[in-house]
XYZ file of C-alpha atoms in Angstrom:
319
model
C -19.199 -78.313 -1.908
C -22.582 -78.061 -0.418
C -24.268 -74.653 -0.326
C -24.507 -74.555 3.425
C -20.743 -75.030 3.791
C -20.005 -72.201 1.362
C -22.401 -69.902 3.223
C -20.673 -70.705 6.524
C -17.219 -69.999 5.116
C -18.316 -66.603 3.675
C -19.802 -65.546 6.973
C -16.628 -66.554 8.750
C -14.501 -64.452 6.413
C -16.734 -61.405 6.952
C -16.563 -61.762 10.706
C -12.806 -62.197 10.539
C -12.472 -59.023 8.394
C -14.534 -56.947 10.756
C -12.546 -58.271 13.715
C -9.227 -57.440 12.120
C -10.433 -53.964 11.118
C -11.504 -53.117 14.619
C -8.306 -54.530 16.087
C -5.964 -52.724 13.715
C -7.698 -49.259 13.759
C -5.888 -47.877 16.858
C -2.554 -48.965 15.394
C -3.279 -47.238 12.062
C -4.549 -44.073 13.760
C -1.407 -43.799 15.856
C 0.805 -44.259 12.803
C -0.780 -41.355 10.821
C 0.739 -37.852 11.262
C -1.358 -35.579 13.391
C -2.148 -32.206 11.843
C -1.192 -29.392 14.196
C -4.124 -27.641 15.714
C -4.514 -24.081 14.465
C -4.073 -21.667 17.335
C -7.054 -19.622 18.193
C -6.810 -15.846 17.818
C -7.422 -13.785 20.868
C -9.528 -10.819 19.822
C -8.471 -7.647 21.592
C -11.055 -4.944 22.026
C -9.503 -1.463 21.991
C -11.674 1.284 23.334
C -11.250 4.518 21.362
C -12.480 7.580 23.264
C -14.847 9.765 21.309
C -13.460 13.229 20.750
C -15.569 16.175 21.583
C -16.735 18.399 18.782
C -14.687 21.256 20.147
C -11.514 19.110 19.797
C -12.018 17.999 16.217
C -11.846 19.962 12.986
C -15.272 20.015 11.373
C -15.397 18.186 8.058
C -19.086 17.342 8.145
C -20.989 19.808 6.015
C -24.005 19.368 8.285
C -22.082 20.693 11.266
C -21.609 24.352 11.916
C -18.001 25.543 11.510
C -16.109 26.186 14.675
C -15.703 29.847 15.574
C -12.227 31.279 14.962
C -10.002 31.869 17.913
C -10.784 35.192 19.500
C -8.368 37.977 18.771
C -6.651 39.493 21.796
C -6.733 42.900 20.105
C -9.383 45.473 20.984
C -10.215 48.182 18.457
C -10.652 51.135 20.779
C -12.196 54.318 19.451
C -10.318 57.538 20.073
C -13.038 58.779 22.421
C -12.504 55.778 24.697
C -8.724 56.107 24.974
C -7.482 57.289 28.364
C -4.391 59.305 29.347
C -1.285 57.416 30.456
C -0.295 57.542 34.080
C 3.269 58.783 34.583
C 3.884 59.260 30.806
C 7.420 60.668 31.231
C 8.737 57.381 32.625
C 6.913 55.226 30.090
C 7.675 56.935 26.786
C 11.108 55.369 26.244
C 9.962 51.842 27.011
C 7.020 52.337 24.673
C 9.253 53.271 21.752
C 11.434 50.220 22.406
C 8.400 47.911 22.380
C 7.492 49.067 18.877
C 10.339 46.855 17.611
C 8.926 43.738 19.270
C 8.757 40.511 17.236
C 5.398 39.750 18.857
C 2.672 41.392 16.774
C 0.289 41.574 19.752
C 2.863 43.639 21.628
C 3.157 45.959 18.625
C -0.640 46.371 18.559
C -0.644 47.219 22.242
C 2.180 49.701 21.713
C 0.329 51.328 18.808
C -2.714 51.823 21.015
C -0.454 53.435 23.606
C 1.050 55.621 20.864
C -2.486 56.811 20.176
C -2.888 57.699 23.849
C 0.388 59.611 23.811
C -0.656 61.441 20.633
C -3.990 62.509 22.077
C -2.923 63.374 25.628
C 0.892 63.681 25.743
C 1.838 64.798 22.218
C 4.841 66.874 23.346
C 6.512 63.726 24.698
C 5.889 61.867 21.437
C 7.070 64.652 19.119
C 10.829 63.790 19.284
C 10.026 60.225 18.209
C 7.591 61.147 15.442
C 9.656 59.826 12.518
C 10.246 56.535 14.322
C 6.545 56.254 15.064
C 5.512 56.931 11.462
C 7.990 54.320 10.228
C 6.518 51.714 12.583
C 2.985 52.626 11.496
C 3.960 52.137 7.834
C 5.668 48.823 8.616
C 2.573 47.612 10.474
C 0.328 48.525 7.546
C 2.429 46.227 5.357
C 1.974 43.315 7.776
C -0.391 40.547 6.594
C -2.236 40.489 9.935
C -5.517 42.356 9.649
C -5.571 43.318 13.328
C -2.189 44.969 13.034
C -3.177 46.760 9.821
C -6.350 48.220 11.314
C -4.665 49.271 14.553
C -1.895 51.051 12.643
C -4.427 52.895 10.465
C -6.341 53.991 13.559
C -3.047 55.197 15.012
C -2.368 57.281 11.888
C -5.721 59.083 12.302
C -4.893 60.103 15.868
C -1.392 61.157 14.795
C -2.878 63.406 12.082
C -5.225 65.075 14.569
C -2.452 65.527 17.136
C 0.351 66.851 14.927
C -1.168 68.140 11.672
C 1.333 70.138 9.622
C 4.195 69.130 11.906
C 4.238 65.806 10.069
C 5.282 67.620 6.889
C 8.401 69.011 8.560
C 10.053 65.596 8.560
C 13.359 65.536 6.705
C 12.913 61.851 5.876
C 10.365 60.154 3.630
C 8.319 59.002 6.622
C 5.220 61.042 5.787
C 5.388 60.258 2.057
C 5.529 56.544 2.850
C 2.622 56.889 5.258
C 0.508 58.724 2.675
C 1.204 56.078 0.025
C 0.286 53.241 2.375
C -2.995 54.905 3.315
C -3.887 55.348 -0.354
C -3.042 51.681 -0.952
C -5.091 50.456 2.015
C -8.027 52.657 1.023
C -7.886 50.925 -2.373
C -8.016 47.347 -1.052
C -10.892 44.883 -1.296
C -11.205 44.286 2.457
C -14.085 46.523 3.453
C -13.090 47.157 7.058
C -9.554 48.122 5.962
C -10.831 50.472 3.248
C -13.273 52.166 5.602
C -10.614 52.728 8.253
C -8.136 54.069 5.683
C -10.788 56.451 4.308
C -11.323 57.750 7.844
C -7.579 58.319 8.196
C -7.425 60.217 4.884
C -10.342 62.380 6.011
C -8.529 63.043 9.293
C -5.503 64.112 7.263
C -7.618 66.530 5.195
C -9.247 68.031 8.287
C -6.046 68.507 10.276
C -3.524 69.734 7.700
C -3.064 72.875 5.638
C -4.323 72.275 2.079
C -1.506 73.739 0.025
C 1.482 71.622 1.149
C -0.597 68.476 1.204
C -2.001 69.146 -2.263
C 1.582 69.176 -3.507
C 2.077 65.793 -1.843
C -1.110 64.357 -3.349
C -0.796 65.707 -6.872
C 1.636 63.039 -8.205
C -0.763 60.266 -7.157
C -3.545 61.369 -9.516
C -1.261 60.093 -12.295
C -0.425 56.833 -10.517
C -0.498 53.618 -12.548
C -2.888 52.059 -10.003
C -6.333 53.370 -10.936
C -7.669 52.916 -7.393
C -4.859 55.007 -5.950
C -5.661 57.676 -8.552
C -9.284 57.680 -7.420
C -8.442 57.934 -3.710
C -5.969 60.743 -4.353
C -8.557 62.563 -6.464
C -11.136 62.295 -3.679
C -8.681 63.742 -1.143
C -7.797 66.605 -3.496
C -11.460 67.390 -4.100
C -12.053 67.462 -0.330
C -9.165 69.908 0.069
C -10.252 72.144 -2.810
C -13.806 72.372 -1.444
C -12.338 73.984 1.697
C -10.117 76.463 -0.143
C -10.909 79.974 -1.213
C -9.783 81.616 -4.429
C -6.606 82.894 -2.796
C -5.520 79.422 -1.753
C -6.340 78.034 -5.198
C -4.305 80.799 -6.798
C -1.407 79.961 -4.533
C -1.501 76.338 -5.599
C -2.273 77.251 -9.213
C -5.718 77.514 -10.791
C -4.405 76.205 -14.083
C -2.854 73.217 -12.353
C -6.124 72.419 -10.587
C -8.286 72.506 -13.706
C -5.709 70.454 -15.595
C -5.794 67.788 -12.876
C -9.595 67.763 -13.024
C -9.666 67.626 -16.836
C -7.352 64.609 -16.901
C -9.496 62.770 -14.341
C -12.784 63.388 -16.147
C -12.008 60.472 -18.466
C -10.659 58.144 -15.791
C -11.807 54.527 -15.792
C -13.193 54.652 -12.240
C -16.413 56.594 -11.572
C -15.064 57.713 -8.168
C -12.215 59.547 -9.894
C -14.554 61.126 -12.444
C -16.936 62.301 -9.711
C -14.029 63.785 -7.738
C -12.915 65.622 -10.891
C -16.375 67.135 -11.350
C -16.381 68.337 -7.728
C -12.969 69.946 -8.232
C -14.260 71.768 -11.327
C -17.339 73.038 -9.512
C -15.314 74.193 -6.486
C -12.868 76.095 -8.694
C -15.696 77.563 -10.778
C -17.613 78.803 -7.715
C -14.486 80.324 -6.202
C -13.497 81.936 -9.502
C -16.892 83.444 -10.390
C -18.460 83.859 -6.974
C -21.657 82.674 -8.694
C -21.692 85.947 -10.612
C -23.277 85.350 -14.010
C -21.241 88.170 -15.526
C -18.057 86.246 -14.752
C -19.107 83.097 -16.598
C -17.712 84.379 -19.856
C -14.511 85.166 -18.003
C -14.472 81.589 -16.686
C -14.907 80.172 -20.166
C -12.109 82.388 -21.435
C -9.886 81.147 -18.619
C -10.595 77.531 -19.522
C -9.875 78.172 -23.206
C -6.521 79.690 -22.350
C -5.559 76.849 -20.033
C -6.857 73.644 -21.673
C -7.235 71.912 -25.041
C -10.619 72.538 -26.748
C -11.974 69.060 -25.929
C -11.388 69.647 -22.222
C -12.830 73.156 -22.365
C -16.104 71.743 -23.641
C -16.260 69.201 -20.796
C -15.577 71.785 -18.081
C -18.043 74.316 -19.432
C -20.678 71.608 -19.681
C -20.176 70.690 -16.002
C -20.379 74.248 -14.734
C -23.351 75.206 -16.890
C -25.336 72.222 -15.604
C -24.489 73.081 -11.989
C -25.967 76.592 -12.168
């Protein structure tokens, strides 16, 4: 077959193939399965309001901490307390409010108790045991505001009633004394300072002898801080007493208390013991040098030799 004929036939086949391909393509495309179109996601934009700093707890160390919520309790000094208008009609309701479950109401009632103690003490006297019990209960409460208010109330009660508190037939005063010694021994500075003020008010307003008998067991307490606070109170009492009062309590008992405290673990107790020794020595000798030998003889007859040496050393260095 000639070359030209073969070339013509090949070209015809190519043209035929292209024609068939173009003609059959729509049929083939329609026969193939169509992949479902993936639905488009609609992005939703949610606007989140920014919280103010005052509404959010601060976790950022670069931000200043938020101030604590203000306490509704005012610590009013005794000088700023005012009398109660129409106290006769309000005393009963006041006593009832002391049993409130709301601690802010109890604080308010304690402040009113202070006003009654300072200005209307005769109306409060029949309820004194109840009042002391509430004061003790409030001192045991974990709320600092309630603790401080109750301690402040005890100071005003001491000034108002003095020795009348010792006439109680219950343990109300004993419990109050123990709680004050405990609070004066705590680590919270503002509680300790307030309790120390209350103990000083007790010393200033009460007769030494009966209160010394109340305090004496606490100088042997297992809690060394209570021992120290009791020793300080005793030393404050003894410094106010004359020889007659010391004799009534017992000179031997006083020097024995002091001798035991001279080796206490806390320096406050040891310092209180030294002040007791000096107060007893000055009352006993009247700073008369001729009585010093008599003082030493008294110590030798009352104490073991090791304690005699300690007491004589203290008094000889003080002269």
